[in-house]
Amino acid sequence: LPVVPSLCGVPLKHISLVTLAIQNSMLTLIMHHSRVSTPPSRAYSAATAVLMNELLKGIISFIIAYLRIDHSSDAAGLPRSISRVSLRKLASDIFSPDCWKLSIPAILYVIQNNLQYVAASNLDAATFQVTYQMKILTTAAFSVLLLRRKLSSTQWLALLFLAIGVGIVQIQTDHARPAALSVSADVHTMNPLKGFLAVAFACFTSGLAGVYFEMVLKNSQADLWVRNVQLSLFSLLPALAPILVSHASAHTPASAWLPALFHNFGLWAWATVAVQVLGGLVTAMVIKYSDNILKGFATSLSIVLSFLASVLLFRFQMTFTFVLGSGIVLVATWLYNQPPRRPARDAFLRAPR
Ligand code: C5P
């Protein structure tokens, strides 16, 4: 019988999926709050947050790759063994001849992670969450184009519903409005069009990066956590680039670079980074222990969670168009994730194991 990886008796597949659903809605809410709750003059740098995310994720992935945990459980439901690899072996795995392949998804994910901040600053948390589901559409398109996957007619229909649902949700966000009630000029103002364009482009990079990462994983035997370290390493330069450019153009003296990097970087900024780091690690686990079909379910569940929390926390106003649009997006996600009738031909988005 195949060994099912588990932690204290609970399959890692289930743990990772539930964690992803909660993480997804927490990220939307915390990121939105961290961006709109302060006036522009006290905003933290999104570029610093993206850099910290990659740095921390890389360090944690390195530790996991170093420990090589055997998740198959013993009688007490605990991981069977934790064996350390030699640092020399780990270094040669990380700097393998094909490591450059990770540079492409790394650059795309850095762009996506930066765009997420633009979107979260300019859209309601719930609207952002629903619109971000368009990544199912781009992932499908890139899977058909790059992986030559076939979609069932139900899945094409679901993609059409998804586009219609997102379109309906957008109807209500066609005008700019302040995120906080204030008569001061120094108040965060949301620009829904800017937010929508940022999400649209983030969906494009999400689809391309996800499919490309899947291609790299499938075509080699390399450990997932080693791949994650490679991903983070290649992300550092593009994540640092906007910071270096802004410091250089502002003629910031070298001694002031570090304080400038963490200017206004408070508790909410660190909370956003922490939830994003968790998301990166859990996404990697979902790819390994589950598949993208179930990942779709986890994200659709997070729409409902973010929606309810937005109503409670941000006094988000439920309009008929929002409920209708999100309902259609939920149905489309469910329809899209229906098991294919002919698995060999229609299997779609099955992540590598
Ligand atoms: O929403 P989507 O699945 O595209 O989000 C992927 C997120 O997970 C990105 O923030 C990306 O940086 C992160 N990720 C990661 N490691 C992977 C794959 C994705 O950190 N192996």
Short mmCIF file of N, CA and C and ligand atoms in Angstrom, two decimals, residues 24 53-54 57 109-110 112-113 116 132 135 202 205-207 210 213 224 227-228 231-232 276-277 279-281 283-284 287 295 299, ligand 1:
data_model
loop_
_atom_site.label_atom_id
_atom_site.label_comp_id
_atom_site.label_asym_id
_atom_site.label_seq_id
_atom_site.Cartn_x
_atom_site.Cartn_y
_atom_site.Cartn_z
N ASN A 24 -5.35 31.92 2.60
CA ASN A 24 -5.77 32.77 1.49
C ASN A 24 -6.65 33.92 1.94
N ASN A 53 9.59 38.43 2.34
CA ASN A 53 8.86 37.18 2.06
C ASN A 53 9.80 36.15 1.42
N GLU A 54 10.50 36.58 0.40
CA GLU A 54 11.39 35.64 -0.31
C GLU A 54 12.54 35.17 0.58
N LYS A 57 11.07 32.78 3.34
CA LYS A 57 10.62 31.53 2.72
C LYS A 57 11.82 30.69 2.30
N TYR A 109 6.86 35.42 -10.09
CA TYR A 109 6.24 35.47 -8.75
C TYR A 109 6.56 36.79 -8.04
N VAL A 110 7.78 37.34 -8.26
CA VAL A 110 8.11 38.62 -7.62
C VAL A 110 7.20 39.72 -8.18
N GLN A 112 4.25 39.25 -9.48
CA GLN A 112 2.90 38.94 -8.96
C GLN A 112 2.75 39.40 -7.51
N ASN A 113 3.75 39.12 -6.70
CA ASN A 113 3.65 39.47 -5.28
C ASN A 113 3.63 40.99 -5.09
N GLN A 116 0.14 42.24 -6.10
CA GLN A 116 -0.87 41.93 -5.09
C GLN A 116 -1.06 43.12 -4.14
N TYR A 132 -9.42 37.76 -8.17
CA TYR A 132 -8.17 36.99 -8.22
C TYR A 132 -8.42 35.55 -8.70
N LYS A 135 -7.25 33.70 -11.98
CA LYS A 135 -6.02 32.95 -12.22
C LYS A 135 -6.32 31.51 -12.65
N ALA A 202 -1.57 40.20 -12.35
CA ALA A 202 -1.11 39.20 -11.35
C ALA A 202 -1.66 37.81 -11.71
N THR A 205 0.61 36.42 -14.47
CA THR A 205 1.89 35.90 -13.98
C THR A 205 1.67 34.65 -13.12
N SER A 206 0.55 34.61 -12.36
CA SER A 206 0.26 33.44 -11.52
C SER A 206 0.11 32.19 -12.39
N GLY A 207 -0.67 32.33 -13.47
CA GLY A 207 -0.89 31.19 -14.37
C GLY A 207 0.40 30.72 -15.00
N GLY A 210 2.90 29.35 -12.29
CA GLY A 210 2.43 28.07 -11.73
C GLY A 210 2.67 26.92 -12.70
N PHE A 213 6.40 26.28 -13.10
CA PHE A 213 6.94 25.59 -11.91
C PHE A 213 6.57 24.10 -11.97
N LEU A 224 11.32 18.92 -3.65
CA LEU A 224 10.48 20.12 -3.73
C LEU A 224 11.08 21.30 -2.96
N ARG A 227 13.88 22.87 -4.71
CA ARG A 227 13.33 23.74 -5.77
C ARG A 227 12.86 25.07 -5.18
N ASN A 228 12.25 24.99 -3.98
CA ASN A 228 11.77 26.21 -3.33
C ASN A 228 12.93 27.14 -2.96
N LEU A 231 14.00 28.78 -6.06
CA LEU A 231 13.01 29.80 -6.41
C LEU A 231 13.29 31.09 -5.62
N SER A 232 13.51 30.93 -4.32
CA SER A 232 13.75 32.10 -3.47
C SER A 232 15.07 32.79 -3.84
N GLN A 276 2.14 35.63 4.12
CA GLN A 276 2.57 35.35 2.75
C GLN A 276 3.62 34.22 2.72
N VAL A 277 4.51 34.23 3.70
CA VAL A 277 5.52 33.17 3.80
C VAL A 277 4.80 31.82 3.99
N GLY A 279 1.86 31.09 3.09
CA GLY A 279 1.19 30.76 1.82
C GLY A 279 2.13 30.11 0.83
N GLY A 280 3.34 30.65 0.71
CA GLY A 280 4.32 30.08 -0.22
C GLY A 280 4.66 28.65 0.15
N LEU A 281 4.86 28.42 1.46
CA LEU A 281 5.23 27.08 1.92
C LEU A 281 4.06 26.09 1.75
N THR A 283 1.55 26.40 -0.39
CA THR A 283 1.34 26.16 -1.83
C THR A 283 2.26 25.04 -2.30
N ALA A 284 3.51 25.08 -1.85
CA ALA A 284 4.47 24.03 -2.21
C ALA A 284 4.00 22.68 -1.70
N ILE A 287 1.07 21.37 -3.75
CA ILE A 287 1.54 20.83 -5.03
C ILE A 287 2.10 19.42 -4.82
N LYS A 295 -6.77 22.32 -4.77
CA LYS A 295 -6.31 23.68 -4.46
C LYS A 295 -7.39 24.69 -4.87
N THR A 299 -9.28 27.59 -2.53
CA THR A 299 -9.37 29.03 -2.78
C THR A 299 -10.81 29.50 -2.89
O1 C5P B 1 -2.05 32.30 -6.09
P1 C5P B 1 -0.91 31.52 -6.56
O2 C5P B 1 -1.03 30.06 -6.37
O3 C5P B 1 -0.41 31.94 -7.90
O4 C5P B 1 0.18 32.04 -5.52
C1 C5P B 1 1.39 31.52 -5.46
C2 C5P B 1 2.11 32.18 -4.30
O5 C5P B 1 2.87 31.19 -3.67
C3 C5P B 1 3.06 33.27 -4.74
O6 C5P B 1 3.08 34.26 -3.75
C4 C5P B 1 4.41 32.57 -4.80
O7 C5P B 1 5.45 33.45 -4.46
C5 C5P B 1 4.24 31.47 -3.78
N1 C5P B 1 4.89 30.20 -4.15
C6 C5P B 1 5.99 29.78 -3.43
N2 C5P B 1 6.60 28.59 -3.72
C7 C5P B 1 6.12 27.81 -4.73
C8 C5P B 1 5.02 28.23 -5.48
C9 C5P B 1 4.41 29.43 -5.15
O8 C5P B 1 6.40 30.49 -2.53
N3 C5P B 1 6.73 26.67 -4.96
#
